[in-house]
Amino acid sequence: MERILEKDQILRALLPAVFVAFMAFSLIVIAYGLDTVAHGVHDTFHDFRHVIGMPCH
Amino acid sequence: MKLGIRNLAVSVFLGVVWGWGAMTLNSFTYAFPYEAGFLHNFITFSIGGAVFGVVVGGFIRLFGGLFPFKGRIPRAVAISVLLWALLLAGGFALSGMRPDRYHLITYQTIQGLMLSVVLGIFFGIFLSFDGK
């Protein structure tokens, strides 16, 4: 029982951190327009990237 | 330190509003003449803002209490600007590797810095975290 509770607590602590890490990775992909990671992301977020001051072509 | 659904929702909301604000600001400053249409940009700035908001909000919740100075707004601004500066540093590196593809434009960089400060102020006011 205690082990199940511990697992639940670990999951609760870990999931948000994993989610934020995933979003941080997404942010990097968007900010640099890494088409190699997500096809089309460069053109899709081109204007956004320029407006927030990130380097682009 | 819990991140929580409520804080996540607040982060997404603030990020989206910030994205719209960035879009509006650029319409006035004209630092970058838009290439895509309004609807396209409305959607991409909302998504980009939400992603930026979640990341900044998450980092503020996790590390907001670690700064040596007091006040929620200064701490939130510090984290927001640090994250933006980290991205920019990566951009410098990319620019060094592929100067033909990536180059910095001063006006846009200054605008980006201002926007990151504004995002930090948003979070300092509206997000609850340890920042006494």
XYZ file of N, CA, C and O in Angstrom:
756
model
N 0.835 -1.206 0.000
C 0.000 0.000 0.000
C 0.876 1.267 0.000
O 0.676 2.191 -0.780
N 1.857 1.253 0.905
C 2.753 2.415 0.995
C 3.537 2.610 -0.305
O 3.775 3.726 -0.738
N 3.928 1.453 -0.893
C 4.695 1.527 -2.131
C 3.860 2.145 -3.250
O 4.353 2.917 -4.058
N 2.564 1.750 -3.290
C 1.667 2.306 -4.305
C 1.554 3.819 -4.120
O 1.628 4.589 -5.077
N 1.410 4.238 -2.877
C 1.314 5.684 -2.590
C 2.592 6.403 -2.998
O 2.554 7.479 -3.575
N 3.737 5.767 -2.703
C 5.021 6.368 -3.072
C 5.133 6.529 -4.591
O 5.548 7.561 -5.084
N 4.727 5.478 -5.301
C 4.764 5.538 -6.764
C 3.898 6.672 -7.275
O 4.270 7.415 -8.186
N 2.718 6.803 -6.675
C 1.783 7.851 -7.066
C 2.398 9.240 -6.837
O 2.292 10.125 -7.684
N 3.069 9.380 -5.707
C 3.704 10.669 -5.397
C 4.830 10.979 -6.374
O 4.987 12.112 -6.815
N 5.597 9.942 -6.699
C 6.708 10.141 -7.644
C 6.157 10.568 -9.006
O 6.656 11.498 -9.635
N 5.089 9.867 -9.434
C 4.470 10.210 -10.716
C 3.964 11.643 -10.711
O 4.144 12.389 -11.664
N 3.308 12.015 -9.622
C 2.768 13.378 -9.516
C 3.866 14.432 -9.573
O 3.671 15.527 -10.080
N 5.008 14.113 -9.007
C 6.122 15.064 -9.009
C 6.821 15.075 -10.364
O 7.273 16.112 -10.830
N 6.876 13.885 -10.973
C 7.664 13.736 -12.188
C 6.929 14.228 -13.440
O 7.534 14.862 -14.311
N 5.635 13.924 -13.523
C 4.875 14.247 -14.735
C 4.945 15.721 -15.122
O 5.208 16.037 -16.278
N 4.699 16.639 -14.149
C 4.782 18.060 -14.537
C 6.169 18.450 -15.024
O 6.307 19.221 -15.970
N 7.200 17.881 -14.377
C 8.574 18.202 -14.784
C 8.838 17.695 -16.204
O 9.451 18.390 -17.017
N 8.355 16.480 -16.487
C 8.520 15.916 -17.829
C 7.757 16.764 -18.843
O 8.257 17.042 -19.944
N 6.568 17.209 -18.456
C 5.758 18.040 -19.347
C 6.472 19.362 -19.656
O 6.539 19.779 -20.819
N 7.003 20.005 -18.622
C 7.720 21.272 -18.827
C 8.953 21.044 -19.705
O 9.253 21.845 -20.591
N 9.635 19.918 -19.482
C 10.813 19.593 -20.308
C 10.397 19.407 -21.772
O 11.085 19.885 -22.686
N 9.273 18.722 -21.982
C 8.768 18.519 -23.342
C 8.428 19.860 -23.997
O 8.762 20.108 -25.164
N 7.789 20.745 -23.216
C 7.429 22.065 -23.739
C 8.686 22.886 -24.027
O 8.722 23.649 -24.992
N 9.701 22.737 -23.175
C 10.964 23.455 -23.392
C 11.605 22.994 -24.706
O 12.120 23.806 -25.472
N 11.534 21.687 -24.951
C 12.060 21.149 -26.213
C 11.271 21.707 -27.392
O 11.846 22.117 -28.402
N 9.937 21.763 -27.235
C 9.082 22.334 -28.290
C 9.451 23.791 -28.546
O 9.469 24.246 -29.692
N 9.716 24.513 -27.454
C 10.077 25.930 -27.585
C 11.366 26.089 -28.391
O 11.465 26.973 -29.251
N 12.334 25.212 -28.127
C 13.601 25.265 -28.867
C 13.354 24.988 -30.353
O 13.876 25.685 -31.226
N 12.497 23.983 -30.615
C 12.178 23.634 -32.003
C 11.516 24.812 -32.709
O 11.854 25.163 -33.843
N 10.585 25.476 -32.001
C 9.881 26.629 -32.583
C 10.835 27.808 -32.746
O 10.879 28.453 -33.792
N 11.617 28.091 -31.686
C 12.481 29.278 -31.690
C 13.554 29.217 -32.773
O 13.943 30.248 -33.312
N 14.018 28.011 -33.082
C 15.061 27.890 -34.102
C 14.520 27.379 -35.436
O 15.283 27.280 -36.397
N 13.234 27.040 -35.445
C 12.645 26.557 -36.690
C 13.313 25.305 -37.205
O 13.689 25.230 -38.376
N 13.462 24.323 -36.317
C 14.200 23.103 -36.669
C 13.336 22.157 -37.500
O 12.664 21.272 -36.966
N 13.383 22.366 -38.797
C 12.599 21.529 -39.719
C 13.003 20.063 -39.667
O 12.208 19.182 -39.988
N 14.242 19.817 -39.264
C 14.708 18.426 -39.190
C 13.976 17.667 -38.075
O 13.856 16.454 -38.120
N 13.508 18.404 -37.062
C 12.789 17.772 -35.946
C 11.288 17.707 -36.254
O 10.645 16.681 -36.059
N 10.725 18.819 -36.684
C 9.296 18.866 -37.024
C 9.159 19.562 -38.375
O 9.401 20.774 -38.477
N 8.790 18.786 -39.360
C 8.724 19.310 -40.720
C 7.706 20.453 -40.835
O 6.567 20.322 -40.371
N 8.137 21.563 -41.409
C 7.238 22.693 -41.634
C 7.238 23.718 -40.519
O 6.637 24.786 -40.645
N 7.916 23.399 -39.398
C 7.880 24.301 -38.244
C 8.586 25.628 -38.561
O 8.222 26.682 -38.027
N 9.582 25.578 -39.438
C 10.334 26.792 -39.753
C 9.434 27.855 -40.397
O 9.385 28.999 -39.952
N 8.716 27.441 -41.415
C 7.838 28.391 -42.111
C 6.622 28.762 -41.265
O 6.165 29.901 -41.279
N 6.092 27.782 -40.525
C 4.881 28.019 -39.735
C 5.106 29.114 -38.693
O 4.265 29.994 -38.514
N 6.231 29.038 -37.980
C 6.486 29.993 -36.890
C 7.504 31.063 -37.294
O 8.145 31.660 -36.432
N 7.645 31.292 -38.587
C 8.652 32.239 -39.067
C 8.438 33.650 -38.508
O 9.369 34.272 -37.977
N 7.213 34.155 -38.603
C 6.937 35.515 -38.130
C 7.095 35.611 -36.610
O 7.647 36.589 -36.090
N 6.606 34.601 -35.892
C 6.716 34.584 -34.428
C 8.181 34.646 -34.005
O 8.555 35.408 -33.115
N 9.000 33.854 -34.683
C 10.431 33.796 -34.351
C 11.093 35.172 -34.526
O 11.854 35.618 -33.677
N 10.784 35.847 -35.627
C 11.361 37.173 -35.858
C 10.892 38.174 -34.811
O 11.672 38.987 -34.323
N 9.607 38.124 -34.486
C 9.043 39.117 -33.553
C 9.660 38.991 -32.165
O 9.883 39.991 -31.484
N 9.959 37.745 -31.721
C 10.569 37.600 -30.385
C 12.107 37.709 -30.441
O 12.778 37.455 -29.451
N 12.628 38.102 -31.598
C 14.049 38.454 -31.686
C 15.010 37.321 -31.928
O 16.211 37.463 -31.739
N 14.484 36.166 -32.352
C 15.383 35.031 -32.612
C 15.981 35.145 -34.026
O 15.319 35.652 -34.929
N 17.208 34.654 -34.188
C 17.836 34.765 -35.508
C 17.166 33.876 -36.544
O 16.738 32.772 -36.228
N 17.067 34.378 -37.746
C 16.425 33.628 -38.831
C 16.990 34.144 -40.156
O 17.811 35.055 -40.164
N 16.537 33.591 -41.237
C 17.056 34.027 -42.536
C 16.328 35.291 -43.004
O 15.257 35.601 -42.534
N 7.160 21.830 -4.133
C 6.689 22.824 -5.116
C 5.828 22.133 -6.175
O 6.307 21.299 -6.922
N 4.555 22.436 -6.174
C 3.665 21.798 -7.142
C 3.465 22.708 -8.350
O 3.347 23.919 -8.216
N 3.423 22.085 -9.526
C 3.166 22.890 -10.720
C 1.665 23.093 -10.882
O 1.204 24.200 -11.052
N 0.894 22.016 -10.800
C -0.560 22.129 -10.717
C -1.263 22.522 -12.003
O -0.720 23.253 -12.823
N -2.498 21.999 -12.151
C -3.297 22.280 -13.339
C -3.669 23.765 -13.407
O -3.648 24.379 -14.480
N -3.996 24.352 -12.247
C -4.404 25.760 -12.240
C -3.264 26.658 -12.743
O -3.480 27.547 -13.567
N -2.064 26.393 -12.232
C -0.911 27.194 -12.670
C -0.585 26.965 -14.136
O -0.151 27.881 -14.835
N -0.818 25.723 -14.577
C -0.600 25.412 -15.992
C -1.569 26.221 -16.852
O -1.167 26.833 -17.858
N -2.832 26.243 -16.424
C -3.850 26.996 -17.161
C -3.514 28.489 -17.171
O -3.634 29.155 -18.217
N -3.068 29.005 -16.019
C -2.683 30.423 -15.929
C -1.507 30.707 -16.871
O -1.496 31.709 -17.586
N -0.544 29.779 -16.891
C 0.642 29.952 -17.751
C 0.250 29.978 -19.224
O 0.741 30.814 -19.987
N -0.634 29.044 -19.608
C -1.082 29.002 -21.006
C -1.811 30.293 -21.344
O -1.538 30.930 -22.381
N -2.726 30.708 -20.463
C -3.508 31.923 -20.708
C -2.594 33.145 -20.851
O -2.713 33.923 -21.817
N -1.672 33.299 -19.887
C -0.767 34.456 -19.935
C 0.111 34.417 -21.186
O 0.364 35.451 -21.812
N 0.546 33.203 -21.542
C 1.384 33.049 -22.733
C 0.637 33.439 -24.000
O 1.186 34.130 -24.859
N -0.628 32.999 -24.102
C -1.427 33.326 -25.292
C -1.659 34.843 -25.368
O -1.488 35.454 -26.433
N -2.014 35.442 -24.236
C -2.229 36.902 -24.209
C -0.935 37.625 -24.588
O -0.949 38.596 -25.351
N 0.179 37.116 -24.067
C 1.485 37.703 -24.398
C 1.772 37.559 -25.905
O 2.294 38.494 -26.534
N 1.421 36.411 -26.464
C 1.609 36.201 -27.907
C 0.817 37.218 -28.719
O 1.335 37.804 -29.679
N -0.429 37.442 -28.313
C -1.257 38.445 -29.012
C -0.661 39.843 -28.836
O -0.657 40.647 -29.762
N -0.158 40.094 -27.619
C 0.468 41.389 -27.339
C 1.697 41.605 -28.215
O 1.914 42.705 -28.743
N 2.495 40.526 -28.376
C 3.694 40.604 -29.222
C 3.308 40.911 -30.664
O 3.941 41.737 -31.329
N 2.239 40.262 -31.100
C 1.756 40.473 -32.473
C 1.304 41.926 -32.664
O 1.622 42.563 -33.674
N 0.585 42.429 -31.673
C 0.092 43.814 -31.739
C 1.254 44.801 -31.698
O 1.304 45.745 -32.497
N 2.196 44.557 -30.773
C 3.349 45.459 -30.639
C 4.125 45.551 -31.955
O 4.475 46.649 -32.399
N 4.341 44.391 -32.571
C 5.107 44.390 -33.828
C 4.368 45.125 -34.949
O 4.994 45.667 -35.849
N 3.036 45.125 -34.874
C 2.263 45.862 -35.873
C 2.544 47.360 -35.778
O 2.449 48.082 -36.766
N 2.882 47.814 -34.554
C 3.195 49.234 -34.365
C 4.668 49.528 -34.623
O 5.005 50.509 -35.262
N 5.559 48.665 -34.084
C 7.000 48.945 -34.229
C 7.497 48.628 -35.646
O 8.473 49.196 -36.098
N 6.834 47.645 -36.283
C 7.222 47.220 -37.629
C 8.666 46.697 -37.644
O 9.361 46.829 -38.649
N 9.107 46.132 -36.512
C 10.461 45.567 -36.454
C 10.615 44.436 -37.465
O 11.693 44.213 -38.004
N 9.515 43.710 -37.670
C 9.517 42.671 -38.707
C 8.224 42.782 -39.510
O 7.131 42.577 -38.960
N 8.318 43.114 -40.802
C 7.105 43.173 -41.626
C 6.541 41.767 -41.814
O 7.247 40.891 -42.296
N 5.304 41.571 -41.384
C 4.722 40.225 -41.436
C 4.711 39.663 -42.863
O 4.409 40.380 -43.807
N 5.023 38.387 -42.954
C 4.994 37.707 -44.247
C 3.727 36.861 -44.390
O 3.243 36.639 -45.481
N 3.212 36.364 -43.260
C 1.989 35.549 -43.301
C 0.772 36.426 -43.021
O 0.898 37.572 -42.588
N -0.411 35.872 -43.271
C -1.650 36.611 -43.048
C -2.035 36.669 -41.579
O -1.428 36.003 -40.732
N -3.069 37.478 -41.296
C -3.485 37.695 -39.910
C -3.918 36.397 -39.224
O -3.503 36.111 -38.104
N -4.745 35.606 -39.903
C -5.282 34.387 -39.285
C -4.157 33.395 -38.972
O -4.115 32.809 -37.878
N -3.239 33.238 -39.919
C -2.094 32.341 -39.705
C -1.304 32.798 -38.478
O -1.000 32.005 -37.588
N -1.000 34.101 -38.443
C -0.209 34.619 -37.326
C -0.975 34.565 -36.011
O -0.383 34.320 -34.958
N -2.287 34.787 -36.086
C -3.099 34.724 -34.863
C -2.962 33.337 -34.224
O -2.793 33.213 -33.009
N -3.006 32.316 -35.065
C -2.904 30.937 -34.554
C -1.477 30.637 -34.082
O -1.274 30.129 -32.976
N -0.487 30.984 -34.905
C 0.897 30.632 -34.537
C 1.390 31.432 -33.320
O 2.103 30.891 -32.481
N 0.974 32.689 -33.221
C 1.380 33.481 -32.052
C 0.685 32.967 -30.792
O 1.249 33.037 -29.694
N -0.539 32.459 -30.954
C -1.237 31.874 -29.800
C -0.510 30.612 -29.336
O -0.250 30.440 -28.135
N -0.161 29.732 -30.297
C 0.527 28.480 -29.942
C 1.928 28.788 -29.384
O 2.315 28.285 -28.329
N 2.666 29.638 -30.102
C 4.010 30.007 -29.656
C 3.985 30.658 -28.282
O 4.799 30.332 -27.416
N 3.020 31.549 -28.076
C 2.878 32.220 -26.780
C 2.556 31.226 -25.680
O 3.116 31.300 -24.581
N 1.666 30.273 -25.992
C 1.279 29.269 -24.988
C 2.484 28.412 -24.595
O 2.722 28.163 -23.408
N 3.263 27.994 -25.596
C 4.448 27.168 -25.317
C 5.457 27.965 -24.483
O 5.959 27.493 -23.468
N 5.708 29.198 -24.901
C 6.628 30.077 -24.159
C 6.123 30.272 -22.728
O 6.878 30.213 -21.757
N 4.802 30.490 -22.617
C 4.193 30.723 -21.301
C 4.341 29.525 -20.385
O 4.700 29.689 -19.208
N 4.095 28.325 -20.908
C 4.201 27.114 -20.074
C 5.644 26.916 -19.603
O 5.886 26.604 -18.434
N 6.588 27.136 -20.501
C 7.998 26.946 -20.134
C 8.421 27.978 -19.077
O 8.983 27.628 -18.034
N 8.109 29.240 -19.338
C 8.498 30.289 -18.377
C 7.775 30.066 -17.044
O 8.387 30.126 -15.968
N 6.465 29.757 -17.121
C 5.695 29.514 -15.896
C 6.244 28.335 -15.115
O 6.378 28.404 -13.884
N 6.591 27.257 -15.819
C 7.151 26.080 -15.158
C 8.473 26.390 -14.483
O 8.694 26.015 -13.329
N 9.337 27.106 -15.176
C 10.638 27.460 -14.597
C 10.479 28.421 -13.415
O 11.216 28.330 -12.442
N 9.506 29.316 -13.522
C 9.282 30.239 -12.403
C 8.797 29.459 -11.181
O 9.257 29.690 -10.063
N 7.882 28.523 -11.403
C 7.379 27.722 -10.288
C 8.499 26.883 -9.669
O 8.566 26.697 -8.462
N 9.370 26.367 -10.525
C 10.425 25.489 -10.014
C 11.584 26.270 -9.383
O 12.118 25.877 -8.359
N 11.971 27.371 -10.016
C 13.186 28.063 -9.567
C 12.954 29.492 -9.069
O 13.907 30.195 -8.759
N 11.684 29.900 -9.001
C 11.373 31.280 -8.605
C 11.872 31.660 -7.222
O 12.163 32.824 -6.964
N 11.985 30.664 -6.346
C 12.404 30.970 -4.974
C 13.897 30.968 -4.771
O 14.377 31.234 -3.665
N 14.651 30.683 -5.806
C 16.099 30.496 -5.634
C 16.923 31.772 -5.832
O 18.116 31.770 -5.589
N 16.283 32.845 -6.270
C 17.070 34.045 -6.593
C 17.446 34.832 -5.338
O 16.694 34.855 -4.372
N 18.605 35.484 -5.361
C 19.076 36.165 -4.158
C 18.375 37.495 -3.885
O 18.663 38.130 -2.876
N 17.492 37.947 -4.768
C 16.798 39.201 -4.511
C 15.312 38.944 -4.255
O 14.778 37.891 -4.611
N 14.643 39.929 -3.642
C 13.251 39.737 -3.233
C 12.285 40.265 -4.289
O 12.657 41.013 -5.174
N 11.025 39.854 -4.126
C 9.973 40.361 -5.001
C 9.635 39.385 -6.101
O 10.521 38.839 -6.748
N 8.330 39.153 -6.282
C 7.909 38.182 -7.299
C 8.173 38.681 -8.716
O 8.619 37.916 -9.571
N 7.902 39.956 -8.950
C 8.075 40.485 -10.312
C 9.548 40.443 -10.749
O 9.844 39.920 -11.827
N 10.494 40.938 -9.917
C 11.903 40.853 -10.340
C 12.354 39.422 -10.599
O 13.094 39.151 -11.552
N 11.890 38.477 -9.771
C 12.289 37.082 -9.954
C 11.703 36.507 -11.247
O 12.384 35.807 -11.988
N 10.437 36.807 -11.488
C 9.787 36.310 -12.706
C 10.435 36.926 -13.945
O 10.682 36.230 -14.942
N 10.741 38.221 -13.868
C 11.395 38.894 -15.008
C 12.778 38.283 -15.240
O 13.159 38.017 -16.385
N 13.508 38.012 -14.155
C 14.854 37.438 -14.287
C 14.785 36.092 -15.009
O 15.573 35.827 -15.931
N 13.843 35.255 -14.623
C 13.735 33.930 -15.245
C 13.312 34.057 -16.709
O 13.873 33.400 -17.594
N 12.333 34.911 -16.971
C 11.850 35.098 -18.332
C 12.975 35.592 -19.245
O 13.190 35.051 -20.335
N 13.706 36.606 -18.770
C 14.795 37.173 -19.584
C 15.937 36.160 -19.737
O 16.516 36.032 -20.822
N 16.222 35.408 -18.664
C 17.290 34.402 -18.744
C 16.964 33.336 -19.789
O 17.834 32.940 -20.574
N 15.714 32.876 -19.787
C 15.318 31.858 -20.764
C 15.415 32.401 -22.186
O 15.915 31.723 -23.092
N 14.929 33.630 -22.358
C 14.998 34.256 -23.687
C 16.463 34.413 -24.111
O 16.821 34.135 -25.257
N 17.308 34.849 -23.150
C 18.733 35.047 -23.454
C 19.414 33.717 -23.790
O 20.299 33.667 -24.651
N 18.986 32.643 -23.115
C 19.541 31.317 -23.427
C 19.204 30.926 -24.864
O 20.060 30.423 -25.592
N 17.936 31.159 -25.241
C 17.529 30.870 -26.618
C 18.342 31.701 -27.599
O 18.781 31.225 -28.644
N 18.531 32.971 -27.245
C 19.287 33.874 -28.116
C 20.739 33.406 -28.249
O 21.317 33.463 -29.342
N 21.307 32.932 -27.123
C 22.682 32.420 -27.158
C 22.778 31.237 -28.120
O 23.739 31.117 -28.883
N 21.766 30.377 -28.081
C 21.717 29.264 -29.039
C 21.634 29.782 -30.462
O 22.240 29.227 -31.375
N 20.871 30.866 -30.628
C 20.749 31.498 -31.936
C 22.085 32.026 -32.427
O 22.417 31.911 -33.610
N 22.867 32.589 -31.494
C 24.223 33.055 -31.840
C 25.059 31.897 -32.356
O 25.786 32.017 -33.349
N 24.944 30.766 -31.647
C 25.709 29.581 -32.034
C 25.287 29.124 -33.435
O 26.138 28.826 -34.279
N 23.983 29.089 -33.674
C 23.486 28.692 -35.000
C 23.975 29.662 -36.064
O 24.346 29.270 -37.166
N 23.949 30.953 -35.698
C 24.392 31.988 -36.617
C 25.865 31.798 -36.976
O 26.281 32.026 -38.119
N 26.666 31.366 -35.989
C 28.079 31.101 -36.231
C 28.283 29.923 -37.167
O 29.180 29.923 -38.016
N 27.415 28.910 -36.980
C 27.565 27.696 -37.798
C 26.995 27.873 -39.205
O 27.529 27.345 -40.168
N 25.839 28.573 -39.281
C 25.176 28.770 -40.580
C 24.867 30.250 -40.793
O 23.712 30.661 -40.736
N 25.885 31.091 -41.008
C 25.643 32.527 -41.151
C 24.766 32.875 -42.354
O 24.145 33.940 -42.393
N 24.721 31.970 -43.335
C 23.892 32.226 -44.512
C 22.410 32.101 -44.174
O 21.566 32.725 -44.804
N 22.085 31.281 -43.161
C 20.676 31.002 -42.847
C 20.183 31.783 -41.627
O 19.048 32.229 -41.589
N 21.036 31.918 -40.600
C 20.608 32.565 -39.358
C 21.372 33.870 -39.148
O 22.599 33.851 -39.065
N 20.652 34.985 -39.075
C 21.320 36.215 -38.655
C 20.425 37.033 -37.746
O 19.202 37.056 -37.886
N 21.092 37.703 -36.804
C 20.363 38.508 -35.827
C 20.088 39.888 -36.405
O 20.910 40.445 -37.116
N 18.917 40.409 -36.055
C 18.566 41.764 -36.465
C 18.315 42.567 -35.179
O 17.476 42.177 -34.355
N 19.078 43.645 -35.022
C 19.107 44.360 -33.748
C 17.721 44.797 -33.267
O 17.375 44.582 -32.100
N 16.920 45.389 -34.149
C 15.596 45.876 -33.744
C 14.746 44.734 -33.174
O 14.055 44.894 -32.163
N 14.813 43.605 -33.863
C 13.997 42.460 -33.420
C 14.518 41.906 -32.098
O 13.738 41.477 -31.247
N 15.835 41.922 -31.922
C 16.418 41.441 -30.669
C 15.999 42.324 -29.502
O 15.620 41.825 -28.438
N 16.031 43.648 -29.706
C 15.611 44.570 -28.652
C 14.128 44.370 -28.343
O 13.717 44.338 -27.182
N 13.338 44.203 -29.399
C 11.898 43.972 -29.206
C 11.668 42.672 -28.422
O 10.832 42.618 -27.518
N 12.435 41.631 -28.766
C 12.325 40.352 -28.065
C 12.679 40.482 -26.591
O 12.013 39.909 -25.727
N 13.718 41.271 -26.312
C 14.122 41.493 -24.918
C 12.996 42.193 -24.151
O 12.640 41.802 -23.035
N 12.427 43.212 -24.775
C 11.307 43.940 -24.141
C 10.136 42.997 -23.886
O 9.513 43.024 -22.812
N 9.852 42.154 -24.862
C 8.727 41.223 -24.715
C 8.979 40.218 -23.593
O 8.048 39.854 -22.865
N 10.217 39.778 -23.447
C 10.515 38.828 -22.368
C 10.372 39.502 -21.005
O 9.935 38.872 -20.038
N 10.716 40.789 -20.930
C 10.514 41.537 -19.679
C 9.017 41.633 -19.373
O 8.580 41.402 -18.231
N 8.236 41.945 -20.391
C 6.772 42.062 -20.217
C 6.182 40.727 -19.757
O 5.343 40.679 -18.851
N 6.650 39.631 -20.360
C 6.153 38.310 -19.965
C 6.477 38.043 -18.486
O 5.630 37.534 -17.744
N 7.680 38.405 -18.081
C 8.068 38.242 -16.674
C 7.178 39.055 -15.751
O 6.769 38.575 -14.686
N 6.855 40.267 -16.146
C 5.967 41.113 -15.328
C 4.587 40.470 -15.209
O 4.015 40.407 -14.115
N 4.062 39.973 -16.338
C 2.773 39.241 -16.336
C 2.788 38.132 -15.289
O 1.892 38.024 -14.463
N 3.830 37.302 -15.372
C 3.907 36.149 -14.471
C 4.125 36.584 -13.021
O 3.601 35.957 -12.113
N 4.909 37.626 -12.835
C 5.142 38.131 -11.479
C 3.860 38.607 -10.829
O 3.659 38.457 -9.619
N 2.968 39.150 -11.637
C 1.701 39.663 -11.090
C 0.693 38.530 -10.887
O 0.050 38.436 -9.847
N 0.567 37.649 -11.885
C -0.572 36.720 -11.891
C -0.266 35.284 -11.452
O -1.198 34.549 -11.126
N 0.989 34.862 -11.475
C 1.278 33.475 -11.111
C 1.686 33.408 -9.642
O 2.464 34.235 -9.188
N 1.138 32.401 -8.930
C 1.526 32.284 -7.521
C 2.763 31.389 -7.417
O 2.786 30.279 -7.937
N 3.794 31.898 -6.804
C 5.006 31.113 -6.554
C 5.756 31.732 -5.384
O 5.421 32.827 -4.933
N 6.770 31.007 -4.919
C 7.533 31.461 -3.763
C 8.493 32.577 -4.181
O 9.567 32.304 -4.694
N 8.086 33.792 -3.970
C 8.954 34.894 -4.408
C 8.924 36.067 -3.463
O 8.900 37.217 -3.857
N 8.902 35.755 -2.160
C 8.783 36.837 -1.154
C 9.995 37.750 -1.170
O 11.078 37.317 -1.454
